[in-house]
Structure formats: C-alpha cells, structure tokens
Amino acid sequence: MSRAYNFSAGPATLPEAVLRQAQAEMLEWNGAGASIVEISHRGPEFIQVAREAEADLRTLMSIPDDYAVLFLAGGATVQQALIALNFANPGQAADYVVTGHWGKTAIKQVKPYVDARIVANGEAGGFRDIPPRGAWQLSADAAYVHYTANETIHGVEFRGIPDVDTAPLFADFSSSIAAEPLDVSRFGLIYAGAQKNLGPVGVTVVIVRRDLLERAGQPRADIFTYRSHVQGESMLNTPPTWNWYLAGLVFKWMLAEGGVTEFSRRNARKSAMLYDVIDGSGGFYRNEVAPDARSRMNVPFFLHEPALDATFLKQAAEAGLIALKGHRVLGGMRASIYNAMPEAGVQALVAFMRDFQQRNG
C-alpha cells in the first residue's frame, strides 16, 4: 500500500496512526466481542468512549467548565439553522460578518427565522480580505454576532478574535478548530464539522456557554433543542458512533503529539513554506488573498497560465500529491494543510511546484 499526500479540503486526510488503530480495532473493539460500530451507544463501553472524547477535547482546547460540549450529526450547515432556532426570538436581529462562501451559506440557513443583518461584507473585493473591524455596523439589539473563522474556499482566515461586546459571539470553526490556542471564553458558541481538523465526516462539535441554553428561542421540535442534547449527553437520538470514536482517537493523537500549541507551530511552518514558494515564483503561481488574512489551513493558488492546470494536476497525482483541484467557485488549485497533513507532505508539494515551474516556466 502506498498512501498519497491528500490535500483535500474535506473530508480531509486523517493521521495514519489513527487509521491503523481503527483498522486494528475494527472487527472487535476492546474485548467487547463486536466492533465499535455494532455495540449500543447506551452501553457502558461506548459511554466510556464518549466521555473520554469529551474530556480529551476539553483538555486539548482548554474548554471551561461553564461550556457544554456536544457531538452531533448533521454537519455545520445544520448548526447554522439551529443556532437561530435556539438563541433568537422569531424575527429578532442577528448580525453576520461575511468573508466568503460559507459566511453566505450561514445567512441562507437563518433567513426564515431571524432578521439576518450583514454588518460587514468582503464580497465587493472578491473575498480577498477581511473587512476592518472599525467598519462593522453592529446592531444594538442583535441576538448574537456570527462569523466564519476560516473560509475553506476563499482561503481567508481571521487572525485573532474580533471584539464584539454588543452580543454573544458565535463562530464557525469547521476548518480551523484546534489549529492554534483559542480563548473559548470569548465566545458564546463555537461549532465545527469534524471532517477537516478533528476527525471524519459525520460528526459535528458544538461548544456552547451554558447560560445561553436558557434562552427560549423559537418554536421547534425537541430534537432541534441544544439544551435537550446537553441533558441527553449528545445521545438524544442514536449518534454517529463510529465517527465519534474516530474523532476521539484524533484527540488522543493530538494530545500525544504535543497538543494545540505544537500544532500551531507546525501549521505556521507548513503555510509559510507554501506561501513562500508561491510568492517567490515571479508570478508563475499567485495567491490573491491579502497577506494579513491568508489562511493557514486552505491555500488557494493559480497558475499564470490556466491551460497548464490539467497538466499540473495530472503530474501532481503521479507524484503522490492528490486533491489539489480548486473549488468550482474559484477554479485554480487549493492545498488544504490541516493538522493531520505532515510537514513532509507540504515539503513534497513545494518541491513539485518548483520543479513544475522549471519545466513549464
């Protein structure tokens, strides 16, 4: 078996050590006589898995006790609708900062429920930068302020937490969670699909300040109520047990590797390597995002001649570098270099890019 370096934006590469452990435990988990995907989610074996996963994530991200942690199905887009149902009154204002495709998606999900106000928007500039905080037009009566910490498609990332003292701060961290230390106490709610930085597709992490769970929100079924999921320890209905278990293995792997602080160092080195080869190519490659807003997780780039795109992708795949095609919204290339992407993978990509330029420049 020869594993390629997988630069997919999501589902994304997982640590090989985690995959090997899951492979070894697939037929029979921990002497239970059955696979982890076959045992009851309400049995003592899986409850222990779930509790360890939560404890490890709390340690990894330094999550305070006054925040609840949920592991839910449905993906981040579902959470975008649920936060309006749970935390805003019908028709109440909610402020949204839009810095890319997923910020726009978040508004689409809540429009039936709230007065979604775009208080800052980077679309006029092609989502190549983050609107300056001083230009944000925040509402005095907003239920919350929402932003997308890292835009997977456009490659724009907030470097730091915006100060919004008018309402609780909610954030989509799907593609940058646990990429660097984060002061969770600055937020009312954080949500993230696991399939980029925390584990496999199919499970979403929600971190919510407990006092916010007392908000009445809007008429909804109990299954759509965060408070009920907290009371049910994320088992109000049958959870995605395999995905939850795999995410737990990723948490343990990250802690063993040195935790979020160590991954922050690695992510800085990896992204610097990639941006250096792009910026030093004399225009053969280009990244159009403002340097201060460049993502460490998703690096979109373009070749000076689009006719070379197909050749680049074909030869990259032959070199063991896969999933580099850019999103259809932008085209070009995109390298997603999440926590599980080893530095050797980025080194291999950088070497290929230099060689490709020499042969085609």
PDB file of N, CA and C in Angstrom, residues 242-312:
ATOM      1  N   TRP A 242     -19.352   5.561  15.148  1.00  0.00           N
ATOM      2  CA  TRP A 242     -18.042   5.330  14.529  1.00  0.00           C
ATOM      3  C   TRP A 242     -17.282   6.649  14.366  1.00  0.00           C
ATOM      4  N   ASN A 243     -17.988   7.667  13.934  1.00  0.00           N
ATOM      5  CA  ASN A 243     -17.363   8.966  13.699  1.00  0.00           C
ATOM      6  C   ASN A 243     -16.906   9.591  15.014  1.00  0.00           C
ATOM      7  N   TRP A 244     -17.723   9.439  16.029  1.00  0.00           N
ATOM      8  CA  TRP A 244     -17.403   9.953  17.361  1.00  0.00           C
ATOM      9  C   TRP A 244     -16.164   9.252  17.916  1.00  0.00           C
ATOM     10  N   TYR A 245     -16.140   7.934  17.769  1.00  0.00           N
ATOM     11  CA  TYR A 245     -14.995   7.131  18.211  1.00  0.00           C
ATOM     12  C   TYR A 245     -13.715   7.558  17.492  1.00  0.00           C
ATOM     13  N   LEU A 246     -13.788   7.736  16.155  1.00  0.00           N
ATOM     14  CA  LEU A 246     -12.612   8.149  15.397  1.00  0.00           C
ATOM     15  C   LEU A 246     -12.142   9.541  15.809  1.00  0.00           C
ATOM     16  N   ALA A 247     -13.092  10.461  16.017  1.00  0.00           N
ATOM     17  CA  ALA A 247     -12.713  11.794  16.486  1.00  0.00           C
ATOM     18  C   ALA A 247     -11.979  11.689  17.824  1.00  0.00           C
ATOM     19  N   GLY A 248     -12.457  10.819  18.697  1.00  0.00           N
ATOM     20  CA  GLY A 248     -11.783  10.619  19.976  1.00  0.00           C
ATOM     21  C   GLY A 248     -10.355  10.142  19.815  1.00  0.00           C
ATOM     22  N   LEU A 249     -10.118   9.261  18.831  1.00  0.00           N
ATOM     23  CA  LEU A 249      -8.757   8.801  18.566  1.00  0.00           C
ATOM     24  C   LEU A 249      -7.879   9.959  18.075  1.00  0.00           C
ATOM     25  N   VAL A 250      -8.461  10.836  17.256  1.00  0.00           N
ATOM     26  CA  VAL A 250      -7.704  12.003  16.783  1.00  0.00           C
ATOM     27  C   VAL A 250      -7.330  12.905  17.949  1.00  0.00           C
ATOM     28  N   PHE A 251      -8.264  13.109  18.881  1.00  0.00           N
ATOM     29  CA  PHE A 251      -7.955  13.946  20.051  1.00  0.00           C
ATOM     30  C   PHE A 251      -6.767  13.371  20.826  1.00  0.00           C
ATOM     31  N   LYS A 252      -6.783  12.064  21.047  1.00  0.00           N
ATOM     32  CA  LYS A 252      -5.687  11.428  21.788  1.00  0.00           C
ATOM     33  C   LYS A 252      -4.369  11.564  21.029  1.00  0.00           C
ATOM     34  N   TRP A 253      -4.433  11.412  19.717  1.00  0.00           N
ATOM     35  CA  TRP A 253      -3.236  11.565  18.886  1.00  0.00           C
ATOM     36  C   TRP A 253      -2.683  12.983  18.993  1.00  0.00           C
ATOM     37  N   MET A 254      -3.563  13.970  18.933  1.00  0.00           N
ATOM     38  CA  MET A 254      -3.111  15.357  19.019  1.00  0.00           C
ATOM     39  C   MET A 254      -2.474  15.650  20.370  1.00  0.00           C
ATOM     40  N   LEU A 255      -3.078  15.154  21.429  1.00  0.00           N
ATOM     41  CA  LEU A 255      -2.510  15.372  22.760  1.00  0.00           C
ATOM     42  C   LEU A 255      -1.142  14.722  22.872  1.00  0.00           C
ATOM     43  N   ALA A 256      -1.006  13.506  22.329  1.00  0.00           N
ATOM     44  CA  ALA A 256       0.280  12.811  22.385  1.00  0.00           C
ATOM     45  C   ALA A 256       1.352  13.522  21.565  1.00  0.00           C
ATOM     46  N   GLU A 257       0.940  14.227  20.524  1.00  0.00           N
ATOM     47  CA  GLU A 257       1.884  14.942  19.657  1.00  0.00           C
ATOM     48  C   GLU A 257       2.319  16.288  20.236  1.00  0.00           C
ATOM     49  N   GLY A 258       1.693  16.708  21.313  1.00  0.00           N
ATOM     50  CA  GLY A 258       2.078  17.982  21.920  1.00  0.00           C
ATOM     51  C   GLY A 258       0.958  18.984  22.049  1.00  0.00           C
ATOM     52  N   GLY A 259      -0.258  18.615  21.608  1.00  0.00           N
ATOM     53  CA  GLY A 259      -1.413  19.476  21.790  1.00  0.00           C
ATOM     54  C   GLY A 259      -1.480  20.621  20.797  1.00  0.00           C
ATOM     55  N   VAL A 260      -2.427  21.515  21.049  1.00  0.00           N
ATOM     56  CA  VAL A 260      -2.714  22.599  20.119  1.00  0.00           C
ATOM     57  C   VAL A 260      -1.512  23.527  19.935  1.00  0.00           C
ATOM     58  N   THR A 261      -0.754  23.752  20.982  1.00  0.00           N
ATOM     59  CA  THR A 261       0.410  24.635  20.857  1.00  0.00           C
ATOM     60  C   THR A 261       1.405  24.096  19.838  1.00  0.00           C
ATOM     61  N   GLU A 262       1.643  22.794  19.871  1.00  0.00           N
ATOM     62  CA  GLU A 262       2.563  22.189  18.912  1.00  0.00           C
ATOM     63  C   GLU A 262       1.994  22.241  17.496  1.00  0.00           C
ATOM     64  N   PHE A 263       0.711  21.991  17.343  1.00  0.00           N
ATOM     65  CA  PHE A 263       0.128  22.046  16.009  1.00  0.00           C
ATOM     66  C   PHE A 263       0.113  23.468  15.467  1.00  0.00           C
ATOM     67  N   SER A 264      -0.005  24.440  16.321  1.00  0.00           N
ATOM     68  CA  SER A 264       0.086  25.829  15.880  1.00  0.00           C
ATOM     69  C   SER A 264       1.453  26.094  15.255  1.00  0.00           C
ATOM     70  N   ARG A 265       2.513  25.579  15.875  1.00  0.00           N
ATOM     71  CA  ARG A 265       3.852  25.755  15.325  1.00  0.00           C
ATOM     72  C   ARG A 265       3.974  25.064  13.968  1.00  0.00           C
ATOM     73  N   ARG A 266       3.477  23.841  13.896  1.00  0.00           N
ATOM     74  CA  ARG A 266       3.560  23.093  12.638  1.00  0.00           C
ATOM     75  C   ARG A 266       2.770  23.790  11.536  1.00  0.00           C
ATOM     76  N   ASN A 267       1.584  24.251  11.877  1.00  0.00           N
ATOM     77  CA  ASN A 267       0.747  24.907  10.870  1.00  0.00           C
ATOM     78  C   ASN A 267       1.403  26.188  10.359  1.00  0.00           C
ATOM     79  N   ALA A 268       2.064  26.915  11.233  1.00  0.00           N
ATOM     80  CA  ALA A 268       2.773  28.130  10.808  1.00  0.00           C
ATOM     81  C   ALA A 268       3.899  27.783   9.847  1.00  0.00           C
ATOM     82  N   ARG A 269       4.636  26.731  10.155  1.00  0.00           N
ATOM     83  CA  ARG A 269       5.740  26.331   9.278  1.00  0.00           C
ATOM     84  C   ARG A 269       5.222  25.847   7.924  1.00  0.00           C
ATOM     85  N   LYS A 270       4.183  25.021   7.942  1.00  0.00           N
ATOM     86  CA  LYS A 270       3.656  24.472   6.692  1.00  0.00           C
ATOM     87  C   LYS A 270       3.132  25.571   5.772  1.00  0.00           C
ATOM     88  N   SER A 271       2.316  26.463   6.329  1.00  0.00           N
ATOM     89  CA  SER A 271       1.740  27.512   5.491  1.00  0.00           C
ATOM     90  C   SER A 271       2.819  28.469   4.991  1.00  0.00           C
ATOM     91  N   ALA A 272       3.827  28.771   5.818  1.00  0.00           N
ATOM     92  CA  ALA A 272       4.910  29.649   5.382  1.00  0.00           C
ATOM     93  C   ALA A 272       5.671  29.043   4.214  1.00  0.00           C
ATOM     94  N   MET A 273       5.927  27.744   4.270  1.00  0.00           N
ATOM     95  CA  MET A 273       6.611  27.070   3.166  1.00  0.00           C
ATOM     96  C   MET A 273       5.853  27.232   1.865  1.00  0.00           C
ATOM     97  N   LEU A 274       4.550  27.036   1.934  1.00  0.00           N
ATOM     98  CA  LEU A 274       3.734  27.068   0.727  1.00  0.00           C
ATOM     99  C   LEU A 274       3.594  28.483   0.179  1.00  0.00           C
ATOM    100  N   TYR A 275       3.333  29.437   1.051  1.00  0.00           N
ATOM    101  CA  TYR A 275       3.217  30.821   0.582  1.00  0.00           C
ATOM    102  C   TYR A 275       4.557  31.333   0.052  1.00  0.00           C
ATOM    103  N   ASP A 276       5.664  30.882   0.626  1.00  0.00           N
ATOM    104  CA  ASP A 276       6.977  31.322   0.149  1.00  0.00           C
ATOM    105  C   ASP A 276       7.221  30.884  -1.291  1.00  0.00           C
ATOM    106  N   VAL A 277       6.854  29.659  -1.626  1.00  0.00           N
ATOM    107  CA  VAL A 277       7.088  29.201  -2.998  1.00  0.00           C
ATOM    108  C   VAL A 277       6.152  29.910  -3.974  1.00  0.00           C
ATOM    109  N   ILE A 278       4.943  30.231  -3.519  1.00  0.00           N
ATOM    110  CA  ILE A 278       4.011  30.977  -4.373  1.00  0.00           C
ATOM    111  C   ILE A 278       4.533  32.394  -4.606  1.00  0.00           C
ATOM    112  N   ASP A 279       4.878  33.090  -3.525  1.00  0.00           N
ATOM    113  CA  ASP A 279       5.312  34.485  -3.631  1.00  0.00           C
ATOM    114  C   ASP A 279       6.662  34.614  -4.326  1.00  0.00           C
ATOM    115  N   GLY A 280       7.472  33.574  -4.233  1.00  0.00           N
ATOM    116  CA  GLY A 280       8.800  33.630  -4.839  1.00  0.00           C
ATOM    117  C   GLY A 280       8.864  33.098  -6.253  1.00  0.00           C
ATOM    118  N   SER A 281       7.700  32.848  -6.848  1.00  0.00           N
ATOM    119  CA  SER A 281       7.675  32.229  -8.181  1.00  0.00           C
ATOM    120  C   SER A 281       7.726  33.232  -9.320  1.00  0.00           C
ATOM    121  N   GLY A 282       7.792  34.517  -8.987  1.00  0.00           N
ATOM    122  CA  GLY A 282       7.840  35.519 -10.033  1.00  0.00           C
ATOM    123  C   GLY A 282       6.564  35.618 -10.845  1.00  0.00           C
ATOM    124  N   GLY A 283       5.444  35.227 -10.244  1.00  0.00           N
ATOM    125  CA  GLY A 283       4.163  35.313 -10.933  1.00  0.00           C
ATOM    126  C   GLY A 283       3.713  34.026 -11.589  1.00  0.00           C
ATOM    127  N   PHE A 284       4.561  32.994 -11.569  1.00  0.00           N
ATOM    128  CA  PHE A 284       4.139  31.711 -12.141  1.00  0.00           C
ATOM    129  C   PHE A 284       2.962  31.150 -11.337  1.00  0.00           C
ATOM    130  N   TYR A 285       3.048  31.302 -10.001  1.00  0.00           N
ATOM    131  CA  TYR A 285       1.933  30.997  -9.106  1.00  0.00           C
ATOM    132  C   TYR A 285       1.508  32.296  -8.430  1.00  0.00           C
ATOM    133  N   ARG A 286       0.242  32.373  -8.069  1.00  0.00           N
ATOM    134  CA  ARG A 286      -0.201  33.547  -7.321  1.00  0.00           C
ATOM    135  C   ARG A 286      -1.313  33.166  -6.347  1.00  0.00           C
ATOM    136  N   ASN A 287      -1.300  33.827  -5.212  1.00  0.00           N
ATOM    137  CA  ASN A 287      -2.381  33.771  -4.238  1.00  0.00           C
ATOM    138  C   ASN A 287      -2.904  35.187  -4.100  1.00  0.00           C
ATOM    139  N   GLU A 288      -4.237  35.369  -4.179  1.00  0.00           N
ATOM    140  CA  GLU A 288      -4.816  36.700  -4.277  1.00  0.00           C
ATOM    141  C   GLU A 288      -5.330  37.254  -2.953  1.00  0.00           C
ATOM    142  N   VAL A 289      -5.130  36.529  -1.867  1.00  0.00           N
ATOM    143  CA  VAL A 289      -5.628  36.964  -0.563  1.00  0.00           C
ATOM    144  C   VAL A 289      -4.640  37.954   0.065  1.00  0.00           C
ATOM    145  N   ALA A 290      -5.170  38.974   0.722  1.00  0.00           N
ATOM    146  CA  ALA A 290      -4.323  39.929   1.435  1.00  0.00           C
ATOM    147  C   ALA A 290      -3.433  39.177   2.432  1.00  0.00           C
ATOM    148  N   PRO A 291      -2.142  39.457   2.462  1.00  0.00           N
ATOM    149  CA  PRO A 291      -1.221  38.687   3.306  1.00  0.00           C
ATOM    150  C   PRO A 291      -1.662  38.549   4.757  1.00  0.00           C
ATOM    151  N   ASP A 292      -2.240  39.591   5.347  1.00  0.00           N
ATOM    152  CA  ASP A 292      -2.649  39.530   6.752  1.00  0.00           C
ATOM    153  C   ASP A 292      -3.864  38.638   6.984  1.00  0.00           C
ATOM    154  N   ALA A 293      -4.554  38.271   5.904  1.00  0.00           N
ATOM    155  CA  ALA A 293      -5.767  37.466   6.047  1.00  0.00           C
ATOM    156  C   ALA A 293      -5.615  36.073   5.450  1.00  0.00           C
ATOM    157  N   ARG A 294      -4.406  35.705   5.071  1.00  0.00           N
ATOM    158  CA  ARG A 294      -4.195  34.405   4.443  1.00  0.00           C
ATOM    159  C   ARG A 294      -4.436  33.253   5.417  1.00  0.00           C
ATOM    160  N   SER A 295      -5.129  32.251   4.930  1.00  0.00           N
ATOM    161  CA  SER A 295      -5.423  31.072   5.741  1.00  0.00           C
ATOM    162  C   SER A 295      -4.188  30.195   5.898  1.00  0.00           C
ATOM    163  N   ARG A 296      -4.047  29.629   7.091  1.00  0.00           N
ATOM    164  CA  ARG A 296      -3.012  28.612   7.311  1.00  0.00           C
ATOM    165  C   ARG A 296      -3.514  27.223   6.945  1.00  0.00           C
ATOM    166  N   MET A 297      -4.827  27.088   6.763  1.00  0.00           N
ATOM    167  CA  MET A 297      -5.425  25.786   6.547  1.00  0.00           C
ATOM    168  C   MET A 297      -5.710  25.488   5.076  1.00  0.00           C
ATOM    169  N   ASN A 298      -6.156  26.487   4.331  1.00  0.00           N
ATOM    170  CA  ASN A 298      -6.568  26.304   2.935  1.00  0.00           C
ATOM    171  C   ASN A 298      -5.885  27.362   2.086  1.00  0.00           C
ATOM    172  N   VAL A 299      -5.038  26.918   1.189  1.00  0.00           N
ATOM    173  CA  VAL A 299      -4.240  27.838   0.376  1.00  0.00           C
ATOM    174  C   VAL A 299      -4.666  27.723  -1.089  1.00  0.00           C
ATOM    175  N   PRO A 300      -5.537  28.618  -1.566  1.00  0.00           N
ATOM    176  CA  PRO A 300      -5.858  28.619  -2.993  1.00  0.00           C
ATOM    177  C   PRO A 300      -4.744  29.317  -3.771  1.00  0.00           C
ATOM    178  N   PHE A 301      -4.427  28.791  -4.946  1.00  0.00           N
ATOM    179  CA  PHE A 301      -3.436  29.453  -5.785  1.00  0.00           C
ATOM    180  C   PHE A 301      -3.737  29.163  -7.246  1.00  0.00           C
ATOM    181  N   PHE A 302      -3.190  30.018  -8.086  1.00  0.00           N
ATOM    182  CA  PHE A 302      -3.470  29.952  -9.514  1.00  0.00           C
ATOM    183  C   PHE A 302      -2.160  29.904 -10.286  1.00  0.00           C
ATOM    184  N   LEU A 303      -2.150  29.179 -11.388  1.00  0.00           N
ATOM    185  CA  LEU A 303      -1.016  29.187 -12.297  1.00  0.00           C
ATOM    186  C   LEU A 303      -1.143  30.375 -13.236  1.00  0.00           C
ATOM    187  N   HIS A 304      -0.017  30.888 -13.689  1.00  0.00           N
ATOM    188  CA  HIS A 304      -0.053  32.073 -14.557  1.00  0.00           C
ATOM    189  C   HIS A 304      -0.764  31.777 -15.868  1.00  0.00           C
ATOM    190  N   GLU A 305      -0.789  30.490 -16.262  1.00  0.00           N
ATOM    191  CA  GLU A 305      -1.449  30.098 -17.495  1.00  0.00           C
ATOM    192  C   GLU A 305      -2.448  28.981 -17.184  1.00  0.00           C
ATOM    193  N   PRO A 306      -3.755  29.276 -17.171  1.00  0.00           N
ATOM    194  CA  PRO A 306      -4.757  28.268 -16.823  1.00  0.00           C
ATOM    195  C   PRO A 306      -4.693  27.010 -17.680  1.00  0.00           C
ATOM    196  N   ALA A 307      -4.152  27.117 -18.891  1.00  0.00           N
ATOM    197  CA  ALA A 307      -4.043  25.945 -19.760  1.00  0.00           C
ATOM    198  C   ALA A 307      -3.140  24.872 -19.153  1.00  0.00           C
ATOM    199  N   LEU A 308      -2.325  25.259 -18.175  1.00  0.00           N
ATOM    200  CA  LEU A 308      -1.432  24.299 -17.520  1.00  0.00           C
ATOM    201  C   LEU A 308      -2.100  23.561 -16.361  1.00  0.00           C
ATOM    202  N   ASP A 309      -3.313  23.965 -15.993  1.00  0.00           N
ATOM    203  CA  ASP A 309      -3.956  23.399 -14.800  1.00  0.00           C
ATOM    204  C   ASP A 309      -4.064  21.884 -14.874  1.00  0.00           C
ATOM    205  N   ALA A 310      -4.579  21.373 -15.980  1.00  0.00           N
ATOM    206  CA  ALA A 310      -4.801  19.926 -16.101  1.00  0.00           C
ATOM    207  C   ALA A 310      -3.481  19.168 -16.021  1.00  0.00           C
ATOM    208  N   THR A 311      -2.447  19.709 -16.642  1.00  0.00           N
ATOM    209  CA  THR A 311      -1.132  19.060 -16.600  1.00  0.00           C
ATOM    210  C   THR A 311      -0.584  19.063 -15.180  1.00  0.00           C
ATOM    211  N   PHE A 312      -0.732  20.192 -14.492  1.00  0.00           N
ATOM    212  CA  PHE A 312      -0.273  20.296 -13.102  1.00  0.00           C
ATOM    213  C   PHE A 312      -0.943  19.228 -12.243  1.00  0.00           C
TER     214      PHE A 312
END
